Amino acid sequence: MTITLPTTGERYRPGKLLCIGRNYARHAAEMKSDVPSQPMVFLKPSTALIGSGDTVVIPPQSSEVHHELELVAVIGKGGKNIPAGDALEHVAGYALGLDMTARDVQQKAKDKRHPWSVAKGFDTFAPLGEFIPTDGVADVQDILLRLTVNREVRQEGSTADMIFPVADLIAYCSTIFTLEPGDLLYTGTPEGVGPVSDGDVLNATADGFPTLSIRVKSA
Ligand code: MG
């Protein structure tokens, strides 16, 4: 899938999907995980991307796929070792996203101290809504995110509760990876993650954002 930068209209196939784990204290608590002292980063393949109106497929390797509602930033201006004070200038826009997670596969990986790539990287596991430009967002650390499953509210949380704000995440990630235009940053989920089933309809919303609407089916 290609994405369109809301600033220039340029289209990119994202080079990398940077994802942050445990960036909200109450989500870390519900996972019985410690709050990290620095951002916990993992990657998803760009082949996992789908857009609004598309369908998440529960793969045969999992019987417990969870939704994780997240704010997503798209990089407009690349860089390396970006200072936190400049980081938001590197963002072209924001969207709603879902970090779909095969929780049973992830738990086995955690038990064996294996990486999360399989649990997080299945096809269709990175739903992404349409981007709005950064000037449409008054304060990125004051966005109320909401997810309904079959019209019932399952997740509701504010980006005010992020442990590491978006600027710090970009600065940190850029000390490791060269950021390029079109790269995506999934910024972590608030609490309320849970399983999805065949036939479910997920709607992610936030004020001023296009709704991300996703269906779920079993493979
Ligand atoms: Mg997540």
PDB file of C-alpha atoms and ligand atoms in Angstrom:
ATOM      1  CA  MET A   1       0.000   0.000   0.000  1.00  0.00           C
ATOM      2  CA  THR A   2       1.200   3.524  -0.706  1.00  0.00           C
ATOM      3  CA  ILE A   3       0.438   6.522   1.470  1.00  0.00           C
ATOM      4  CA  THR A   4      -0.006  10.128   0.443  1.00  0.00           C
ATOM      5  CA  LEU A   5       1.698  12.895   2.394  1.00  0.00           C
ATOM      6  CA  PRO A   6      -0.926  15.468   3.397  1.00  0.00           C
ATOM      7  CA  THR A   7       1.597  18.279   2.870  1.00  0.00           C
ATOM      8  CA  THR A   8       2.959  17.740  -0.632  1.00  0.00           C
ATOM      9  CA  GLY A   9       0.654  15.043  -2.005  1.00  0.00           C
ATOM     10  CA  GLU A  10       3.720  12.874  -2.695  1.00  0.00           C
ATOM     11  CA  ARG A  11       3.077   9.150  -2.559  1.00  0.00           C
ATOM     12  CA  TYR A  12       5.311   6.696  -0.750  1.00  0.00           C
ATOM     13  CA  ARG A  13       5.468   3.039   0.011  1.00  0.00           C
ATOM     14  CA  PRO A  14       6.594   3.402   3.650  1.00  0.00           C
ATOM     15  CA  GLY A  15      10.137   2.163   4.133  1.00  0.00           C
ATOM     16  CA  LYS A  16       9.514   1.236   7.742  1.00  0.00           C
ATOM     17  CA  LEU A  17       6.770   1.074  10.305  1.00  0.00           C
ATOM     18  CA  LEU A  18       8.269   2.052  13.656  1.00  0.00           C
ATOM     19  CA  CYS A  19       6.085   0.884  16.513  1.00  0.00           C
ATOM     20  CA  ILE A  20       6.300   1.709  20.193  1.00  0.00           C
ATOM     21  CA  GLY A  21       5.392  -0.787  22.914  1.00  0.00           C
ATOM     22  CA  ARG A  22       4.162   0.104  26.401  1.00  0.00           C
ATOM     23  CA  ASN A  23       3.871   3.853  25.908  1.00  0.00           C
ATOM     24  CA  TYR A  24       0.859   4.217  28.216  1.00  0.00           C
ATOM     25  CA  ALA A  25       1.190   3.232  31.866  1.00  0.00           C
ATOM     26  CA  ARG A  26      -2.293   1.714  32.193  1.00  0.00           C
ATOM     27  CA  HIS A  27      -1.737  -0.453  29.105  1.00  0.00           C
ATOM     28  CA  ALA A  28       1.595  -1.667  30.508  1.00  0.00           C
ATOM     29  CA  ALA A  29      -0.289  -2.502  33.712  1.00  0.00           C
ATOM     30  CA  GLU A  30      -3.023  -4.463  31.911  1.00  0.00           C
ATOM     31  CA  MET A  31      -0.274  -6.480  30.176  1.00  0.00           C
ATOM     32  CA  LYS A  32       1.417  -6.987  33.569  1.00  0.00           C
ATOM     33  CA  SER A  33       4.515  -5.387  32.049  1.00  0.00           C
ATOM     34  CA  ASP A  34       6.934  -2.877  33.506  1.00  0.00           C
ATOM     35  CA  VAL A  35       6.932   0.704  32.298  1.00  0.00           C
ATOM     36  CA  PRO A  36      10.062   1.064  30.150  1.00  0.00           C
ATOM     37  CA  SER A  37      12.759   3.586  31.046  1.00  0.00           C
ATOM     38  CA  GLN A  38      13.366   4.340  27.376  1.00  0.00           C
ATOM     39  CA  PRO A  39      11.069   3.813  24.361  1.00  0.00           C
ATOM     40  CA  MET A  40      10.556   0.174  23.392  1.00  0.00           C
ATOM     41  CA  VAL A  41      10.728  -0.016  19.598  1.00  0.00           C
ATOM     42  CA  PHE A  42       9.763  -2.778  17.214  1.00  0.00           C
ATOM     43  CA  LEU A  43       9.146  -2.853  13.450  1.00  0.00           C
ATOM     44  CA  LYS A  44       6.341  -4.064  11.241  1.00  0.00           C
ATOM     45  CA  PRO A  45       6.703  -4.803   7.535  1.00  0.00           C
ATOM     46  CA  SER A  46       4.984  -2.432   5.104  1.00  0.00           C
ATOM     47  CA  THR A  47       3.180  -5.462   3.654  1.00  0.00           C
ATOM     48  CA  ALA A  48       1.007  -5.405   6.821  1.00  0.00           C
ATOM     49  CA  LEU A  49      -0.579  -2.073   5.836  1.00  0.00           C
ATOM     50  CA  ILE A  50      -4.236  -1.827   4.895  1.00  0.00           C
ATOM     51  CA  GLY A  51      -6.488   1.201   4.595  1.00  0.00           C
ATOM     52  CA  SER A  52      -9.886   2.207   5.900  1.00  0.00           C
ATOM     53  CA  GLY A  53     -12.602   0.009   4.431  1.00  0.00           C
ATOM     54  CA  ASP A  54     -10.247  -2.970   4.218  1.00  0.00           C
ATOM     55  CA  THR A  55     -10.358  -6.212   6.198  1.00  0.00           C
ATOM     56  CA  VAL A  56      -8.098  -7.582   8.921  1.00  0.00           C
ATOM     57  CA  VAL A  57      -7.569 -11.296   8.402  1.00  0.00           C
ATOM     58  CA  ILE A  58      -7.116 -13.496  11.488  1.00  0.00           C
ATOM     59  CA  PRO A  59      -4.321 -15.842  10.365  1.00  0.00           C
ATOM     60  CA  PRO A  60      -4.464 -19.606  10.902  1.00  0.00           C
ATOM     61  CA  GLN A  61      -1.450 -19.337  13.236  1.00  0.00           C
ATOM     62  CA  SER A  62      -3.456 -17.417  15.861  1.00  0.00           C
ATOM     63  CA  SER A  63      -6.690 -17.806  17.775  1.00  0.00           C
ATOM     64  CA  GLU A  64      -6.349 -14.548  19.710  1.00  0.00           C
ATOM     65  CA  VAL A  65      -5.831 -11.392  17.659  1.00  0.00           C
ATOM     66  CA  HIS A  66      -6.093  -8.140  19.601  1.00  0.00           C
ATOM     67  CA  HIS A  67      -6.800  -4.559  18.546  1.00  0.00           C
ATOM     68  CA  GLU A  68      -4.436  -1.806  19.726  1.00  0.00           C
ATOM     69  CA  LEU A  69      -5.657   1.695  18.864  1.00  0.00           C
ATOM     70  CA  GLU A  70      -2.799   4.111  18.161  1.00  0.00           C
ATOM     71  CA  LEU A  71      -1.999   7.581  16.909  1.00  0.00           C
ATOM     72  CA  VAL A  72       0.260   7.337  13.851  1.00  0.00           C
ATOM     73  CA  ALA A  73       2.683  10.008  12.654  1.00  0.00           C
ATOM     74  CA  VAL A  74       4.046  10.066   9.106  1.00  0.00           C
ATOM     75  CA  ILE A  75       7.501  11.474   8.522  1.00  0.00           C
ATOM     76  CA  GLY A  76       7.641  14.238   5.918  1.00  0.00           C
ATOM     77  CA  LYS A  77      11.252  15.322   6.328  1.00  0.00           C
ATOM     78  CA  GLY A  78      13.872  12.688   7.006  1.00  0.00           C
ATOM     79  CA  GLY A  79      16.847  12.905   9.274  1.00  0.00           C
ATOM     80  CA  LYS A  80      19.219  11.287  11.734  1.00  0.00           C
ATOM     81  CA  ASN A  81      19.837  12.330  15.354  1.00  0.00           C
ATOM     82  CA  ILE A  82      16.924  14.752  15.248  1.00  0.00           C
ATOM     83  CA  PRO A  83      16.700  16.908  18.401  1.00  0.00           C
ATOM     84  CA  ALA A  84      13.392  16.509  20.249  1.00  0.00           C
ATOM     85  CA  GLY A  85      12.856  20.250  19.945  1.00  0.00           C
ATOM     86  CA  ASP A  86      12.820  19.979  16.142  1.00  0.00           C
ATOM     87  CA  ALA A  87      11.146  16.564  15.879  1.00  0.00           C
ATOM     88  CA  LEU A  88       7.574  17.644  15.197  1.00  0.00           C
ATOM     89  CA  GLU A  89       8.804  19.677  12.207  1.00  0.00           C
ATOM     90  CA  HIS A  90       9.736  16.341  10.626  1.00  0.00           C
ATOM     91  CA  VAL A  91       6.107  15.134  10.807  1.00  0.00           C
ATOM     92  CA  ALA A  92       3.898  15.674   7.749  1.00  0.00           C
ATOM     93  CA  GLY A  93       0.675  14.510   9.354  1.00  0.00           C
ATOM     94  CA  TYR A  94      -1.202  12.262  11.724  1.00  0.00           C
ATOM     95  CA  ALA A  95      -3.675   9.419  11.315  1.00  0.00           C
ATOM     96  CA  LEU A  96      -5.475   6.804  13.343  1.00  0.00           C
ATOM     97  CA  GLY A  97      -4.018   3.318  13.208  1.00  0.00           C
ATOM     98  CA  LEU A  98      -4.388  -0.148  14.665  1.00  0.00           C
ATOM     99  CA  ASP A  99      -1.445  -2.249  15.778  1.00  0.00           C
ATOM    100  CA  MET A 100      -3.069  -5.650  15.377  1.00  0.00           C
ATOM    101  CA  THR A 101      -1.339  -8.244  17.536  1.00  0.00           C
ATOM    102  CA  ALA A 102      -1.541 -12.037  17.640  1.00  0.00           C
ATOM    103  CA  ARG A 103      -1.524 -12.069  21.435  1.00  0.00           C
ATOM    104  CA  ASP A 104      -1.128 -15.836  21.761  1.00  0.00           C
ATOM    105  CA  VAL A 105       1.814 -15.828  19.359  1.00  0.00           C
ATOM    106  CA  GLN A 106       3.295 -12.834  21.205  1.00  0.00           C
ATOM    107  CA  GLN A 107       2.951 -14.551  24.574  1.00  0.00           C
ATOM    108  CA  LYS A 108       4.846 -17.597  23.294  1.00  0.00           C
ATOM    109  CA  ALA A 109       7.551 -15.276  21.930  1.00  0.00           C
ATOM    110  CA  LYS A 110       7.782 -13.460  25.263  1.00  0.00           C
ATOM    111  CA  ASP A 111       8.078 -16.788  27.113  1.00  0.00           C
ATOM    112  CA  LYS A 112      10.938 -17.864  24.849  1.00  0.00           C
ATOM    113  CA  ARG A 113      12.481 -14.358  24.729  1.00  0.00           C
ATOM    114  CA  HIS A 114      11.992 -14.355  20.992  1.00  0.00           C
ATOM    115  CA  PRO A 115      11.270 -11.227  18.931  1.00  0.00           C
ATOM    116  CA  TRP A 116       7.754  -9.945  18.292  1.00  0.00           C
ATOM    117  CA  SER A 117       8.039  -9.759  14.500  1.00  0.00           C
ATOM    118  CA  VAL A 118       5.751 -12.707  13.828  1.00  0.00           C
ATOM    119  CA  ALA A 119       3.076 -11.684  16.368  1.00  0.00           C
ATOM    120  CA  LYS A 120       2.945  -8.158  14.966  1.00  0.00           C
ATOM    121  CA  GLY A 121       3.782  -8.610  11.311  1.00  0.00           C
ATOM    122  CA  PHE A 122       1.072 -10.700   9.659  1.00  0.00           C
ATOM    123  CA  ASP A 123      -0.529  -9.339   6.497  1.00  0.00           C
ATOM    124  CA  THR A 124      -3.324  -6.828   7.315  1.00  0.00           C
ATOM    125  CA  PHE A 125      -1.977  -6.205  10.849  1.00  0.00           C
ATOM    126  CA  ALA A 126      -1.322  -2.489  10.309  1.00  0.00           C
ATOM    127  CA  PRO A 127      -4.616  -0.735   9.471  1.00  0.00           C
ATOM    128  CA  LEU A 128      -4.058   2.953   8.782  1.00  0.00           C
ATOM    129  CA  GLY A 129      -6.537   5.800   8.302  1.00  0.00           C
ATOM    130  CA  GLU A 130      -6.185   8.880   6.106  1.00  0.00           C
ATOM    131  CA  PHE A 131      -3.655  11.483   7.257  1.00  0.00           C
ATOM    132  CA  ILE A 132      -4.481  14.999   8.287  1.00  0.00           C
ATOM    133  CA  PRO A 133      -1.773  17.675   8.116  1.00  0.00           C
ATOM    134  CA  THR A 134      -0.041  18.687  11.328  1.00  0.00           C
ATOM    135  CA  ASP A 135      -1.637  22.134  11.257  1.00  0.00           C
ATOM    136  CA  GLY A 136      -4.984  20.376  11.722  1.00  0.00           C
ATOM    137  CA  VAL A 137      -3.771  19.172  15.121  1.00  0.00           C
ATOM    138  CA  ALA A 138      -3.606  21.887  17.796  1.00  0.00           C
ATOM    139  CA  ASP A 139      -1.686  19.727  20.292  1.00  0.00           C
ATOM    140  CA  VAL A 140      -0.544  16.214  19.421  1.00  0.00           C
ATOM    141  CA  GLN A 141      -0.362  15.436  23.149  1.00  0.00           C
ATOM    142  CA  ASP A 142      -4.035  16.266  23.652  1.00  0.00           C
ATOM    143  CA  ILE A 143      -5.953  13.948  21.322  1.00  0.00           C
ATOM    144  CA  LEU A 144      -8.736  11.713  22.617  1.00  0.00           C
ATOM    145  CA  LEU A 145      -8.600   8.389  20.766  1.00  0.00           C
ATOM    146  CA  ARG A 146     -11.611   6.092  20.696  1.00  0.00           C
ATOM    147  CA  LEU A 147     -12.201   2.610  19.276  1.00  0.00           C
ATOM    148  CA  THR A 148     -15.539   0.871  18.983  1.00  0.00           C
ATOM    149  CA  VAL A 149     -16.046  -2.784  18.156  1.00  0.00           C
ATOM    150  CA  ASN A 150     -19.540  -3.450  16.814  1.00  0.00           C
ATOM    151  CA  ARG A 151     -20.470   0.056  18.072  1.00  0.00           C
ATOM    152  CA  GLU A 152     -19.422  -0.714  21.659  1.00  0.00           C
ATOM    153  CA  VAL A 153     -16.599   1.456  23.029  1.00  0.00           C
ATOM    154  CA  ARG A 154     -13.581  -0.739  23.757  1.00  0.00           C
ATOM    155  CA  GLN A 155     -10.717   1.740  23.974  1.00  0.00           C
ATOM    156  CA  GLU A 156     -10.691   5.378  24.938  1.00  0.00           C
ATOM    157  CA  GLY A 157      -7.534   7.209  25.905  1.00  0.00           C
ATOM    158  CA  SER A 158      -5.745  10.513  25.527  1.00  0.00           C
ATOM    159  CA  THR A 159      -2.339  11.056  23.988  1.00  0.00           C
ATOM    160  CA  ALA A 160      -1.770  13.248  27.061  1.00  0.00           C
ATOM    161  CA  ASP A 161      -1.067   9.976  28.885  1.00  0.00           C
ATOM    162  CA  MET A 162       1.834   8.856  26.670  1.00  0.00           C
ATOM    163  CA  ILE A 163       4.940   8.040  28.694  1.00  0.00           C
ATOM    164  CA  PHE A 164       7.174   9.299  25.863  1.00  0.00           C
ATOM    165  CA  PRO A 165       5.610  12.080  23.791  1.00  0.00           C
ATOM    166  CA  VAL A 166       5.727  11.949  20.001  1.00  0.00           C
ATOM    167  CA  ALA A 167       8.669  14.381  19.760  1.00  0.00           C
ATOM    168  CA  ASP A 168      10.756  12.235  22.111  1.00  0.00           C
ATOM    169  CA  LEU A 169       9.861   9.065  20.177  1.00  0.00           C
ATOM    170  CA  ILE A 170      11.012  10.594  16.892  1.00  0.00           C
ATOM    171  CA  ALA A 171      14.214  11.905  18.468  1.00  0.00           C
ATOM    172  CA  TYR A 172      14.941   8.508  20.034  1.00  0.00           C
ATOM    173  CA  CYS A 173      14.168   6.471  16.909  1.00  0.00           C
ATOM    174  CA  SER A 174      16.349   8.790  14.817  1.00  0.00           C
ATOM    175  CA  THR A 175      19.358   7.970  16.982  1.00  0.00           C
ATOM    176  CA  ILE A 176      19.035   4.393  15.659  1.00  0.00           C
ATOM    177  CA  PHE A 177      17.376   4.572  12.241  1.00  0.00           C
ATOM    178  CA  THR A 178      17.708   7.181   9.518  1.00  0.00           C
ATOM    179  CA  LEU A 179      14.171   8.467   9.156  1.00  0.00           C
ATOM    180  CA  GLU A 180      12.875   8.895   5.616  1.00  0.00           C
ATOM    181  CA  PRO A 181       9.798  10.545   4.157  1.00  0.00           C
ATOM    182  CA  GLY A 182       6.871   8.141   4.309  1.00  0.00           C
ATOM    183  CA  ASP A 183       8.122   6.279   7.371  1.00  0.00           C
ATOM    184  CA  LEU A 184       5.344   5.653   9.873  1.00  0.00           C
ATOM    185  CA  LEU A 185       5.441   5.828  13.656  1.00  0.00           C
ATOM    186  CA  TYR A 186       2.789   3.887  15.597  1.00  0.00           C
ATOM    187  CA  THR A 187       2.984   5.563  18.983  1.00  0.00           C
ATOM    188  CA  GLY A 188       1.593   2.906  21.334  1.00  0.00           C
ATOM    189  CA  THR A 189      -1.831   1.990  22.636  1.00  0.00           C
ATOM    190  CA  PRO A 190      -3.840   3.136  25.631  1.00  0.00           C
ATOM    191  CA  GLU A 191      -5.511   0.499  27.785  1.00  0.00           C
ATOM    192  CA  GLY A 192      -8.503  -1.586  26.750  1.00  0.00           C
ATOM    193  CA  VAL A 193      -6.901  -3.893  24.194  1.00  0.00           C
ATOM    194  CA  GLY A 194      -8.882  -7.029  23.473  1.00  0.00           C
ATOM    195  CA  PRO A 195      -9.707  -9.794  21.022  1.00  0.00           C
ATOM    196  CA  VAL A 196     -11.491  -9.454  17.692  1.00  0.00           C
ATOM    197  CA  SER A 197     -13.631 -12.075  15.972  1.00  0.00           C
ATOM    198  CA  ASP A 198     -14.803 -12.956  12.484  1.00  0.00           C
ATOM    199  CA  GLY A 199     -17.417 -10.421  11.391  1.00  0.00           C
ATOM    200  CA  ASP A 200     -16.452  -7.647  13.830  1.00  0.00           C
ATOM    201  CA  VAL A 201     -16.531  -4.036  12.654  1.00  0.00           C
ATOM    202  CA  LEU A 202     -13.942  -1.691  14.198  1.00  0.00           C
ATOM    203  CA  ASN A 203     -14.208   2.088  14.048  1.00  0.00           C
ATOM    204  CA  ALA A 204     -11.374   4.304  15.293  1.00  0.00           C
ATOM    205  CA  THR A 205     -12.255   7.961  15.784  1.00  0.00           C
ATOM    206  CA  ALA A 206     -10.805  11.216  17.115  1.00  0.00           C
ATOM    207  CA  ASP A 207     -11.952  14.816  16.717  1.00  0.00           C
ATOM    208  CA  GLY A 208     -10.899  16.177  13.342  1.00  0.00           C
ATOM    209  CA  PHE A 209      -9.643  12.815  12.036  1.00  0.00           C
ATOM    210  CA  PRO A 210     -11.188  10.728   9.252  1.00  0.00           C
ATOM    211  CA  THR A 211     -12.653   7.573  10.771  1.00  0.00           C
ATOM    212  CA  LEU A 212     -10.662   4.369  10.325  1.00  0.00           C
ATOM    213  CA  SER A 213     -13.200   1.627   9.655  1.00  0.00           C
ATOM    214  CA  ILE A 214     -12.095  -2.011   9.474  1.00  0.00           C
ATOM    215  CA  ARG A 215     -13.794  -5.368   9.192  1.00  0.00           C
ATOM    216  CA  VAL A 216     -12.427  -8.623  10.594  1.00  0.00           C
ATOM    217  CA  LYS A 217     -12.568 -12.050   9.020  1.00  0.00           C
ATOM    218  CA  SER A 218     -11.004 -15.407   9.732  1.00  0.00           C
ATOM    219  CA  ALA A 219      -8.629 -16.840   7.153  1.00  0.00           C
TER     220      ALA A 219
HETATM  221 MG    MG B   1       0.935  -1.350  19.991  1.00  0.00          MG
END
